[in-house]
mmCIF file of C-alpha atoms in Angstrom:
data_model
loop_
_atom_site.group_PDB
_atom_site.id
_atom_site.type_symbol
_atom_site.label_atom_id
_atom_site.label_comp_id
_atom_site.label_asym_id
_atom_site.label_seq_id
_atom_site.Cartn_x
_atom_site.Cartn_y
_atom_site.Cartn_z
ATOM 1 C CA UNK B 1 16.963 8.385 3.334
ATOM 2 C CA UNK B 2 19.634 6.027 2.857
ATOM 3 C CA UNK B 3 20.203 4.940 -0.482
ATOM 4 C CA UNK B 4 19.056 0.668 -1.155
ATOM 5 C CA UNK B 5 22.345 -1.632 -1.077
ATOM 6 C CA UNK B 6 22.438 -3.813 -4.370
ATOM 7 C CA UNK B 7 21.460 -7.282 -3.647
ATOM 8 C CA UNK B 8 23.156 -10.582 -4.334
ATOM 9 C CA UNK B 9 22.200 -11.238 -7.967
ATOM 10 C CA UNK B 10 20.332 -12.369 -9.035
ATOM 11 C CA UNK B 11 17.829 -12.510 -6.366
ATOM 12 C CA UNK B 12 14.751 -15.060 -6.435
ATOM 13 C CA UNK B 13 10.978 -14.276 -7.132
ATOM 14 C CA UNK B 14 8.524 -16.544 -6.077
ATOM 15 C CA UNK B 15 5.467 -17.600 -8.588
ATOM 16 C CA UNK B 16 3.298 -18.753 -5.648
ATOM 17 C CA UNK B 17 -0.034 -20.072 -8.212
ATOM 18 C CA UNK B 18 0.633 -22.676 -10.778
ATOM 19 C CA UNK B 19 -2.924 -21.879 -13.020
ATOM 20 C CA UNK B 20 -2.716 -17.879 -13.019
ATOM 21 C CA UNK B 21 1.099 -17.101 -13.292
ATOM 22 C CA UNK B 22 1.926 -14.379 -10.192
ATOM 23 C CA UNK B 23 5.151 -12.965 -9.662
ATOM 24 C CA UNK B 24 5.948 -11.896 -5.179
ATOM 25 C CA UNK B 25 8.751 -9.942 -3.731
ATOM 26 C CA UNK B 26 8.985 -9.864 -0.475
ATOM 27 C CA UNK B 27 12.661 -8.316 0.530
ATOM 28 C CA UNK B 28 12.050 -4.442 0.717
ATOM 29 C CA UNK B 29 15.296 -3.791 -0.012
ATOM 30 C CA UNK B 30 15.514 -5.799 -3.151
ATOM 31 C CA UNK B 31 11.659 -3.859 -3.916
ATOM 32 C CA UNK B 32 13.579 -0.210 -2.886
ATOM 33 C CA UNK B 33 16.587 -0.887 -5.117
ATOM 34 C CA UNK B 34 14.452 -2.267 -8.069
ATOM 35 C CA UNK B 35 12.325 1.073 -7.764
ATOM 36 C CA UNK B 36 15.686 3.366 -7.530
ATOM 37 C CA UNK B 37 17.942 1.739 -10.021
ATOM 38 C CA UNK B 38 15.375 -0.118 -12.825
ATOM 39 C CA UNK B 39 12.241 1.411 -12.988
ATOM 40 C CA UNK B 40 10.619 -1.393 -11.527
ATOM 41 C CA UNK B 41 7.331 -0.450 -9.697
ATOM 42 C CA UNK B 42 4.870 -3.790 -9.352
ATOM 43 C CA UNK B 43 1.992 -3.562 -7.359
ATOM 44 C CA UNK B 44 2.028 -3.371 -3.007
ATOM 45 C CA UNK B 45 -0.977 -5.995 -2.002
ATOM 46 C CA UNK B 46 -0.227 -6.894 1.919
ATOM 47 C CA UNK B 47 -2.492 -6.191 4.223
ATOM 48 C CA UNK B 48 -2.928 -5.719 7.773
ATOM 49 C CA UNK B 49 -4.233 -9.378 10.078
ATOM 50 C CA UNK B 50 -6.252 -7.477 11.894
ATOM 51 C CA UNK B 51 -7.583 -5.165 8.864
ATOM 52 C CA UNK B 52 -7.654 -7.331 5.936
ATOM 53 C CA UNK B 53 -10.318 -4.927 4.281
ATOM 54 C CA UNK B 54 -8.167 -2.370 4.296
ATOM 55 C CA UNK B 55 -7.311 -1.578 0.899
ATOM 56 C CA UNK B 56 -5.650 2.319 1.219
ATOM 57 C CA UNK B 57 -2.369 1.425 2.697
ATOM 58 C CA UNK B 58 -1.193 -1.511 1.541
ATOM 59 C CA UNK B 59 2.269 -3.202 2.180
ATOM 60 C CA UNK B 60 4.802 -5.997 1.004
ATOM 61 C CA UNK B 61 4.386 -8.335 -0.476
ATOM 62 C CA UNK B 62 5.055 -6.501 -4.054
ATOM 63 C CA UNK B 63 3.151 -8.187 -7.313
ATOM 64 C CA UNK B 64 5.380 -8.002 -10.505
ATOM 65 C CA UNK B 65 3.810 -7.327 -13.606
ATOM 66 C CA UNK B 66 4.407 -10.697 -15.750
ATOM 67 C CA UNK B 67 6.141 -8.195 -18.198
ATOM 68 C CA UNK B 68 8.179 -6.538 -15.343
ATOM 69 C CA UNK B 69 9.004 -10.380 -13.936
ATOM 70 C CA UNK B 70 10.152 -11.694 -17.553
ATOM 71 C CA UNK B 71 12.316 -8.689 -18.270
ATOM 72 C CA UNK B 72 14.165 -9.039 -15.040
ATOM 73 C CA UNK B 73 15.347 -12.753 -15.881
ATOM 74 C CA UNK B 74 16.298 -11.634 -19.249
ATOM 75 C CA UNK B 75 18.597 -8.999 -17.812
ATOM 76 C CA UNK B 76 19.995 -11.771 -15.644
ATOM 77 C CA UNK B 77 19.079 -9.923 -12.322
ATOM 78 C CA UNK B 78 16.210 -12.499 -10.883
ATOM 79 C CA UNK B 79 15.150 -16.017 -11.424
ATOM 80 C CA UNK B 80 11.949 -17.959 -10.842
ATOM 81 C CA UNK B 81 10.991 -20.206 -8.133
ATOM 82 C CA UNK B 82 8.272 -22.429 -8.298
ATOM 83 C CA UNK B 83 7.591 -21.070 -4.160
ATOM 84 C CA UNK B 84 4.669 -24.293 -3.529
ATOM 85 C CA UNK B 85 7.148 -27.133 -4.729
ATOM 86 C CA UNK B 86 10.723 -25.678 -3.250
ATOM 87 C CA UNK B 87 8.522 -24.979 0.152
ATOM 88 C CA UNK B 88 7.170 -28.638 0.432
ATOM 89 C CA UNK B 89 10.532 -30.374 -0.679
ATOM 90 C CA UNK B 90 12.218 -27.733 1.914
ATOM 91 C CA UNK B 91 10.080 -28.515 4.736
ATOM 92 C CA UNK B 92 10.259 -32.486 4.065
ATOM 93 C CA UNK B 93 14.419 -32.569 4.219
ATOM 94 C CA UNK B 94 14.582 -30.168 7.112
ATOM 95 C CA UNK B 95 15.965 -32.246 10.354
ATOM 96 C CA UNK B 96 14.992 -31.930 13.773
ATOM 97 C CA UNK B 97 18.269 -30.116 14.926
ATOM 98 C CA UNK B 98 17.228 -26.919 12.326
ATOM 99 C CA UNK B 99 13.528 -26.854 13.798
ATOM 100 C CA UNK B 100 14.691 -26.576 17.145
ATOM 101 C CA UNK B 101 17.027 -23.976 16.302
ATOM 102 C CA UNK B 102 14.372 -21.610 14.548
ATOM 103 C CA UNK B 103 11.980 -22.225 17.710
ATOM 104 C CA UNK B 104 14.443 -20.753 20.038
ATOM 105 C CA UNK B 105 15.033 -18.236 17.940
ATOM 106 C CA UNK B 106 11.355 -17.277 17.767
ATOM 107 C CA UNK B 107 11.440 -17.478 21.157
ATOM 108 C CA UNK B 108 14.560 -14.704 21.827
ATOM 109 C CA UNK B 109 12.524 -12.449 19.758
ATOM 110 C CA UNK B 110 9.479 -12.537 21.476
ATOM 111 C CA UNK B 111 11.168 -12.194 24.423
ATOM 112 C CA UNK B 112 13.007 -9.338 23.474
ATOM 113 C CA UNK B 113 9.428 -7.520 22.138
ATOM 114 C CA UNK B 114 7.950 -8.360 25.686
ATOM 115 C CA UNK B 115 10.739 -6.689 27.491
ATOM 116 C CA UNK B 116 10.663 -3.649 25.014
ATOM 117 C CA UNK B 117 6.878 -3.368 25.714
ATOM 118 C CA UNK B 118 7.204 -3.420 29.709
ATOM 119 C CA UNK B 119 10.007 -0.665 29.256
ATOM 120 C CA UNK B 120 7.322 1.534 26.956
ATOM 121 C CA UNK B 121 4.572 1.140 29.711
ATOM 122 C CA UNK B 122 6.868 1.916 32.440
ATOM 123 C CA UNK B 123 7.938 5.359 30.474
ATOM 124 C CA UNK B 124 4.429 6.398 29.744
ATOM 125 C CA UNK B 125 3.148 5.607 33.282
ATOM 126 C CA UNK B 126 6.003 7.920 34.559
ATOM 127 C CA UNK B 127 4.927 10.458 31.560
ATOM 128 C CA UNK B 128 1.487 10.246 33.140
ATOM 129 C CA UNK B 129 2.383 10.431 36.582
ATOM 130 C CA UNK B 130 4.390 13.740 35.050
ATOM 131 C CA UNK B 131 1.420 15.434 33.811
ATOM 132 C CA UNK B 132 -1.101 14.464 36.476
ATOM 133 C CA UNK B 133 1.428 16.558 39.261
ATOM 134 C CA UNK B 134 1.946 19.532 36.821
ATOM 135 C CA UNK B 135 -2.161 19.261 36.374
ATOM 136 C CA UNK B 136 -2.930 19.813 40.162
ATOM 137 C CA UNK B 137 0.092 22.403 41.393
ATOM 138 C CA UNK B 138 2.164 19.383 42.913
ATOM 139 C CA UNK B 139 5.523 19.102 43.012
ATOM 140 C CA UNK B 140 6.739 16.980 39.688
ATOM 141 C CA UNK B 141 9.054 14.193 40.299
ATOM 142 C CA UNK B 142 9.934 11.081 39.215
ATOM 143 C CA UNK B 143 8.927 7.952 40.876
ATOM 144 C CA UNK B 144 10.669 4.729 40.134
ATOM 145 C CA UNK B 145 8.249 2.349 41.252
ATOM 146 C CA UNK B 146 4.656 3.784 40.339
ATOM 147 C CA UNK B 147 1.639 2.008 42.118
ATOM 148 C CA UNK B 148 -0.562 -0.803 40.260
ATOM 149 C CA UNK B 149 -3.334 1.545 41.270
ATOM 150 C CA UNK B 150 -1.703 4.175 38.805
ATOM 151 C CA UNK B 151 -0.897 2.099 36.399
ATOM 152 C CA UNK B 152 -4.497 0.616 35.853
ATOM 153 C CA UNK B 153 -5.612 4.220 35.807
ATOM 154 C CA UNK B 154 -3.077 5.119 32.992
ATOM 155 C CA UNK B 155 -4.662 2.174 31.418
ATOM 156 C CA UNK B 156 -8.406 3.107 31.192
ATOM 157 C CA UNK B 157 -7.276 6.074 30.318
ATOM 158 C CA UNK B 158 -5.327 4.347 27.071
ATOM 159 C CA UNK B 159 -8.860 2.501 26.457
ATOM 160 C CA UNK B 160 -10.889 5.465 26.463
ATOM 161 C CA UNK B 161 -8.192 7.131 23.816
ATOM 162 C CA UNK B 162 -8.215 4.137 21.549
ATOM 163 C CA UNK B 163 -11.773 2.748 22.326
ATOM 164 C CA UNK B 164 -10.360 -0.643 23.047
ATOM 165 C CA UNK B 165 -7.486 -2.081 25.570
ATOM 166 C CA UNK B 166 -4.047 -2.545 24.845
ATOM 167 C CA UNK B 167 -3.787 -4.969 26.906
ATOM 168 C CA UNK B 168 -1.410 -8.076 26.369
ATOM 169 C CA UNK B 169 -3.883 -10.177 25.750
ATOM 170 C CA UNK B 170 -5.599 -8.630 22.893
ATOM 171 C CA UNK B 171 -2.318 -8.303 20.515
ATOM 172 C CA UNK B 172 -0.847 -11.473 21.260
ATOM 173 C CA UNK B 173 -0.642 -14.437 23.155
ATOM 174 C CA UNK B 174 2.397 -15.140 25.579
ATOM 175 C CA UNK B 175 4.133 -18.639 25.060
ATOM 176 C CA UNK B 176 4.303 -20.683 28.547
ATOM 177 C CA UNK B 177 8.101 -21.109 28.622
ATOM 178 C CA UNK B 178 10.348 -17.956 30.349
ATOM 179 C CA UNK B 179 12.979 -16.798 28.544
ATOM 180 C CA UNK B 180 16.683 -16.398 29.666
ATOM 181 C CA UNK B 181 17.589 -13.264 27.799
ATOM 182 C CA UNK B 182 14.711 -11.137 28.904
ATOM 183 C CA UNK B 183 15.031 -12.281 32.403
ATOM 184 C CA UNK B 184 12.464 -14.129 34.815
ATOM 185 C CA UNK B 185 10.261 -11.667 35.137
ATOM 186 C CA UNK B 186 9.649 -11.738 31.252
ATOM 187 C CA UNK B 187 7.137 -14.237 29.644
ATOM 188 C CA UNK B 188 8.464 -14.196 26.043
ATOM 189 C CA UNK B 189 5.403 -13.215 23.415
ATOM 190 C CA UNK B 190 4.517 -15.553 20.454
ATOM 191 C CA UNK B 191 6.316 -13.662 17.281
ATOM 192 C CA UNK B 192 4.599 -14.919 14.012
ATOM 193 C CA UNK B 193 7.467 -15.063 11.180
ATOM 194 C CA UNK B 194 6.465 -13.516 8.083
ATOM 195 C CA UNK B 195 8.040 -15.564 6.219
ATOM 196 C CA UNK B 196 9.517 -18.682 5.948
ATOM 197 C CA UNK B 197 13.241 -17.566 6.014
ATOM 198 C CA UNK B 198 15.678 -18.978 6.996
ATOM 199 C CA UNK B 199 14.193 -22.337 7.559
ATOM 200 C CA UNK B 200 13.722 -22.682 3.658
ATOM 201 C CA UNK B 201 15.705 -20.762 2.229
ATOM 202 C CA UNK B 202 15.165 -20.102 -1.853
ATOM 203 C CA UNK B 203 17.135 -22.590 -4.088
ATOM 204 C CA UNK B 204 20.293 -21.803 -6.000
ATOM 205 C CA UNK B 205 20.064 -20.600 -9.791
ATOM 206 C CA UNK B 206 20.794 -23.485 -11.347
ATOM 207 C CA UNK B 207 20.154 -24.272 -15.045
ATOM 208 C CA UNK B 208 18.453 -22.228 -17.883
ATOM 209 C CA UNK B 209 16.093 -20.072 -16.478
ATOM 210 C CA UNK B 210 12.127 -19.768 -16.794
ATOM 211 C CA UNK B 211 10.769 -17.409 -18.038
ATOM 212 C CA UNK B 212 7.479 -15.955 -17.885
ATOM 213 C CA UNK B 213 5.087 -15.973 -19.929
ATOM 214 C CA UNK B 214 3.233 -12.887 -22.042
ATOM 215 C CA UNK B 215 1.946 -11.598 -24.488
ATOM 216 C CA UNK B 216 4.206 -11.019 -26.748
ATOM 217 C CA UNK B 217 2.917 -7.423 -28.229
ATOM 218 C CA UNK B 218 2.549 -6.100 -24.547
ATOM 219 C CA UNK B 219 5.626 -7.161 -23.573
ATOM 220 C CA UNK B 220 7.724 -5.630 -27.046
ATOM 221 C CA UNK B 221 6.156 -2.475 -25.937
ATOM 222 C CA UNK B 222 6.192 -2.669 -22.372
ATOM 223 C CA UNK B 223 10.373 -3.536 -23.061
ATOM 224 C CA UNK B 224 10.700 -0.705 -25.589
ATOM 225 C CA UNK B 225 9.029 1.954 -23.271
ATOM 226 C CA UNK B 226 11.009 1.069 -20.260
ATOM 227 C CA UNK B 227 14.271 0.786 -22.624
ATOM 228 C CA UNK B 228 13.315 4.790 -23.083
ATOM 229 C CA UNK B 229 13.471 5.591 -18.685
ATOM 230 C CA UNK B 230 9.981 5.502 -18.406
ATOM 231 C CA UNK B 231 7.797 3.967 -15.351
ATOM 232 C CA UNK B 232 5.229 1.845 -16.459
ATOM 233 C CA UNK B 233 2.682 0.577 -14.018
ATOM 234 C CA UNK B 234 -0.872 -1.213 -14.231
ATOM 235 C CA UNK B 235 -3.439 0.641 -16.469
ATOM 236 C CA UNK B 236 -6.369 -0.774 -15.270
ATOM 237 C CA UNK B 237 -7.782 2.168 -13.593
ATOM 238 C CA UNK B 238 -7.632 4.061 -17.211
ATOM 239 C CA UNK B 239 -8.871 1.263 -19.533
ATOM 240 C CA UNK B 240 -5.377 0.657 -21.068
ATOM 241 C CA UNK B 241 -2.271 -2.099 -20.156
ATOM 242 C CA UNK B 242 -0.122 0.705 -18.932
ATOM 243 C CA UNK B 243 0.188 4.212 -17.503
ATOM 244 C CA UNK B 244 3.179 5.351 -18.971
ATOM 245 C CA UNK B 245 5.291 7.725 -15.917
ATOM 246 C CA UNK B 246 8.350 9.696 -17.148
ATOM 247 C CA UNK B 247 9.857 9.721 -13.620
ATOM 248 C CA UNK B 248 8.586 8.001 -10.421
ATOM 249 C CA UNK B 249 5.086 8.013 -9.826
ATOM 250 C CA UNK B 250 5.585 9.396 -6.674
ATOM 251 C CA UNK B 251 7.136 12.724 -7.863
ATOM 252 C CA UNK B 252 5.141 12.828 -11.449
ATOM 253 C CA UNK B 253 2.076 12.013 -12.966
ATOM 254 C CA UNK B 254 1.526 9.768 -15.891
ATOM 255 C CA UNK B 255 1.893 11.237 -19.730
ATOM 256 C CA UNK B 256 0.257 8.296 -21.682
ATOM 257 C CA UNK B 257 -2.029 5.832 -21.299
ATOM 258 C CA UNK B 258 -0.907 2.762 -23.464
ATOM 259 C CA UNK B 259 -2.368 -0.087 -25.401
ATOM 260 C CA UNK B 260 -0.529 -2.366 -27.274
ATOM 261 C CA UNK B 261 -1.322 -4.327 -30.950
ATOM 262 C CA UNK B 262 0.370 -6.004 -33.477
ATOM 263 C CA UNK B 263 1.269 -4.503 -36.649
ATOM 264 C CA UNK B 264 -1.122 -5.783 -38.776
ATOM 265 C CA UNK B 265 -4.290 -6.291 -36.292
ATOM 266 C CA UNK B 266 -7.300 -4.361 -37.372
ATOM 267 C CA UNK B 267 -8.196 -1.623 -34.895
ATOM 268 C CA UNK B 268 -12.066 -0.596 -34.425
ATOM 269 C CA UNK B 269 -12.133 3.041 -35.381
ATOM 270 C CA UNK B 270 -14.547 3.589 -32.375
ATOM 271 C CA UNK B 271 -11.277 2.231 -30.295
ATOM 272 C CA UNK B 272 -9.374 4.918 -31.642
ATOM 273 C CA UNK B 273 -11.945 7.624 -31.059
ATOM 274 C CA UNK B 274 -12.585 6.590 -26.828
ATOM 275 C CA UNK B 275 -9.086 5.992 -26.903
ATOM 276 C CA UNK B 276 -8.138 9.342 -28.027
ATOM 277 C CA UNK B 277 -10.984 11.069 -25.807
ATOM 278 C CA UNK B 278 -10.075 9.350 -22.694
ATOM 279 C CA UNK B 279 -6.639 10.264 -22.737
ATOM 280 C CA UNK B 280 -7.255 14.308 -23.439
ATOM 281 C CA UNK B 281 -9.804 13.916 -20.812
ATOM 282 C CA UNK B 282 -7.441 13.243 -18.034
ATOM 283 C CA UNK B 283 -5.034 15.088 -19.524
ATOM 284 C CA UNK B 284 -2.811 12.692 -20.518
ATOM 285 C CA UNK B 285 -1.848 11.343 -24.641
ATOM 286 C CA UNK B 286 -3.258 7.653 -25.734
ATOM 287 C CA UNK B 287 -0.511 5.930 -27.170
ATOM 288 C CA UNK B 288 -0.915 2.497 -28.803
ATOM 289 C CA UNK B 289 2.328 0.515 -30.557
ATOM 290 C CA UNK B 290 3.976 -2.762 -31.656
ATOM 291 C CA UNK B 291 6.600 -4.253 -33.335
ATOM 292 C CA UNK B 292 7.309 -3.427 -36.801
ATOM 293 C CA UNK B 293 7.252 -5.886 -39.102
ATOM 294 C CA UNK B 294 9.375 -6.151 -42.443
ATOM 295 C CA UNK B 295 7.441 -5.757 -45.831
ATOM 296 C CA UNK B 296 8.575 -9.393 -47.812
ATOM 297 C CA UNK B 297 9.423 -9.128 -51.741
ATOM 298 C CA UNK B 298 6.649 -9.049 -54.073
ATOM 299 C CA UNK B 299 4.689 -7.163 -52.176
ATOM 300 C CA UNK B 300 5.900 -3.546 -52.389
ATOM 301 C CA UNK B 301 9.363 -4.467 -53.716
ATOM 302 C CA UNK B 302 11.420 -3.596 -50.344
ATOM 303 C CA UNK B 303 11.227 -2.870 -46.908
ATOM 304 C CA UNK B 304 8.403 -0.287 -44.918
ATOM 305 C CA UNK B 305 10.567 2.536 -44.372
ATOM 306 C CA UNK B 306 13.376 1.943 -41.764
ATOM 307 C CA UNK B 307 11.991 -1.400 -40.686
ATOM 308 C CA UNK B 308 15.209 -3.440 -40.888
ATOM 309 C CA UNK B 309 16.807 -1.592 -38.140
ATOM 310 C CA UNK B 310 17.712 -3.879 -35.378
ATOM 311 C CA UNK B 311 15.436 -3.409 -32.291
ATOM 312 C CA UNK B 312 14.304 -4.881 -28.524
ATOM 313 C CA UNK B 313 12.843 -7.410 -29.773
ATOM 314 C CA UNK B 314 13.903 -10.404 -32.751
ATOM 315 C CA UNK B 315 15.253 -8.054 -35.220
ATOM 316 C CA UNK B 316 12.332 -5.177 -36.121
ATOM 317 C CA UNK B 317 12.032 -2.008 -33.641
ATOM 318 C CA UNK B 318 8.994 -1.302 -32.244
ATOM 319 C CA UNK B 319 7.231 1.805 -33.462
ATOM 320 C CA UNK B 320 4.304 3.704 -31.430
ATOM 321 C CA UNK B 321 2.051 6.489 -32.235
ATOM 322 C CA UNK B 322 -0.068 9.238 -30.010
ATOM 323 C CA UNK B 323 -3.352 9.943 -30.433
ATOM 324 C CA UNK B 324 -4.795 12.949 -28.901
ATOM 325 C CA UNK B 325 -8.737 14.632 -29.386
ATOM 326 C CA UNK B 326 -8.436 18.255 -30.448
ATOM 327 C CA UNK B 327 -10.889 21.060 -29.881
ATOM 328 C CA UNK B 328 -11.594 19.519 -25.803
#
């Protein structure tokens, strides 16, 4: 596998909900070069048009974690776009001339798919025709022009495999106009853009950037963690904000399950205890952390330990403990 090429930076992500704040890629090559060269993992939610209860193998677009979203405009290697108000403002400015110019474009493709299709059918029918002579002792040979007859036969038996025809008709619709690079005998086939590029493309980066916005314990740890190499991905699935990966989670399973609190927050004891259990259960450490905070004169007469030390985040380092059950 070819290794990702760097994209122009930085590179736009879309928030496409204005109430609950959600962060879209939708380049696989920015999403495979994120992965490869910052530890950037999100989550995969497209589905399938025809299977949109499918929920095993999903596919772009890629949902960053807020955390993962504000850290890369920190960096300086994305910026956010409001994707609802560019879209509409896009769409309203766009002339005549550029619409036309998309539509044909649509229209090359499809035509281009339908000739690639009639070439397939043409290769299996001869395939077919291959293993039907072999079958009964006959002579095999190839014929250039195979009867309709055969054809429709190769075609039931296609609908018996599958249990349904792969017909034309049933994956998508022809347009009426003929196309001039697939030739007369094409009918070009409607192509349904996944996205809206290039007719809108994303805005420049102008200004100060937004960023998003978290909470601020999560995302000191979150930052310190993936300061350290780790992978951190949705904990949801473990009770926790994070599963903490040392490597990709495709080569390595997760070493801590992670919660995050602020230095002087109260935590239940009974927390600490299911906590601690959960983690040795799946074999894993439960690791909870925030930011350290400096000790002020008068009470204790100078700073908690190291404290002062410059950090990730506004001057104090975050510190994080693991807690682990014995005797399981």
């Amino acid at each position: 596998m070819t290794a990702p090429t760097a994209p122009n930076l930085p590179f736009p992500v879309l928030q496409v909900s204005q109430k609950v704040e959600r962060y879209l890629l939708y380049d696989i090559n920015v999403i495979t070069w994120l992965r490869k060269n910052h530890n950037i993992l999100g989550v995969l939610i497209g589905t399938l048009p025809q299977i949109p209860q499918q929920n095993v193998f999903l596919g772009l677009p890629l949902e960053l974690q807020p955390e993962e979203a504000r850290l890369l405009v920190e960096t300086g290697l994305a910026y956010i776009v409001n994707d609802l108000d560019w879209h509409m403002k896009r769409l309203a400015s766009t002339d005549a001339e550029q619409r036309e110019k998309i539509k044909a474009d649509l229209r090359e493709k499809g035509a281009r798919v339908a000739k690639d299709f009639k070439s397939n059918k043409k290769s299996r029918t001869r395939e077919a025709l291959k293993r039907l002579h072999a079958k009964h002792g006959a002579a095999v040979g190839q014929r250039s022009n195979p009867s309709p007859a055969l054809e429709e036969e190769e075609d039931a038996s296609e609908e018996a495999l599958f249990g349904e025809s792969l017909s034309r008709e049933t994956t998508v619709t022809p347009s009426p106009g003929p196309s001039q690079a697939a030739g007369p005998e094409f009918k070009p086939w409607t192509v349904t853009p996944t996205t809206s590029y290039p007719l809108v493309a994303p805005p420049p980066n102008t200004g100060p950037p937004d960023l998003p916005n978290v909470n601020p314990s999560s995302y000191a740890l979150f930052k310190h963690l993936h300061s350290l190499g780790y992978f951190l991905s949705p904990g949801i699935r473990f009770g926790c904000q994070f599963s903490v990966y040392p490597g990709d989670p495709l080569r390595f399973h997760s070493h801590f399950l992670t919660m995050s609190a602020d230095w002087d927050e109260e935590i239940d004891l009974l927390d600490l205890v299911g906590g601690g259990r959960l983690g040795t259960g799946v074999k894993k450490g439960w690791l909870i952390g925030g930011v350290e905070q400096k000790v002020q004169e008068g009470e204790g007469g100078k700073d908690l330990g190291d404290g002062t030390k410059k950090g990730l985040d506004g001057g104090a380092r975050v510190r994080t403990f693991c807690i682990e059950w014995g005797g399981m």
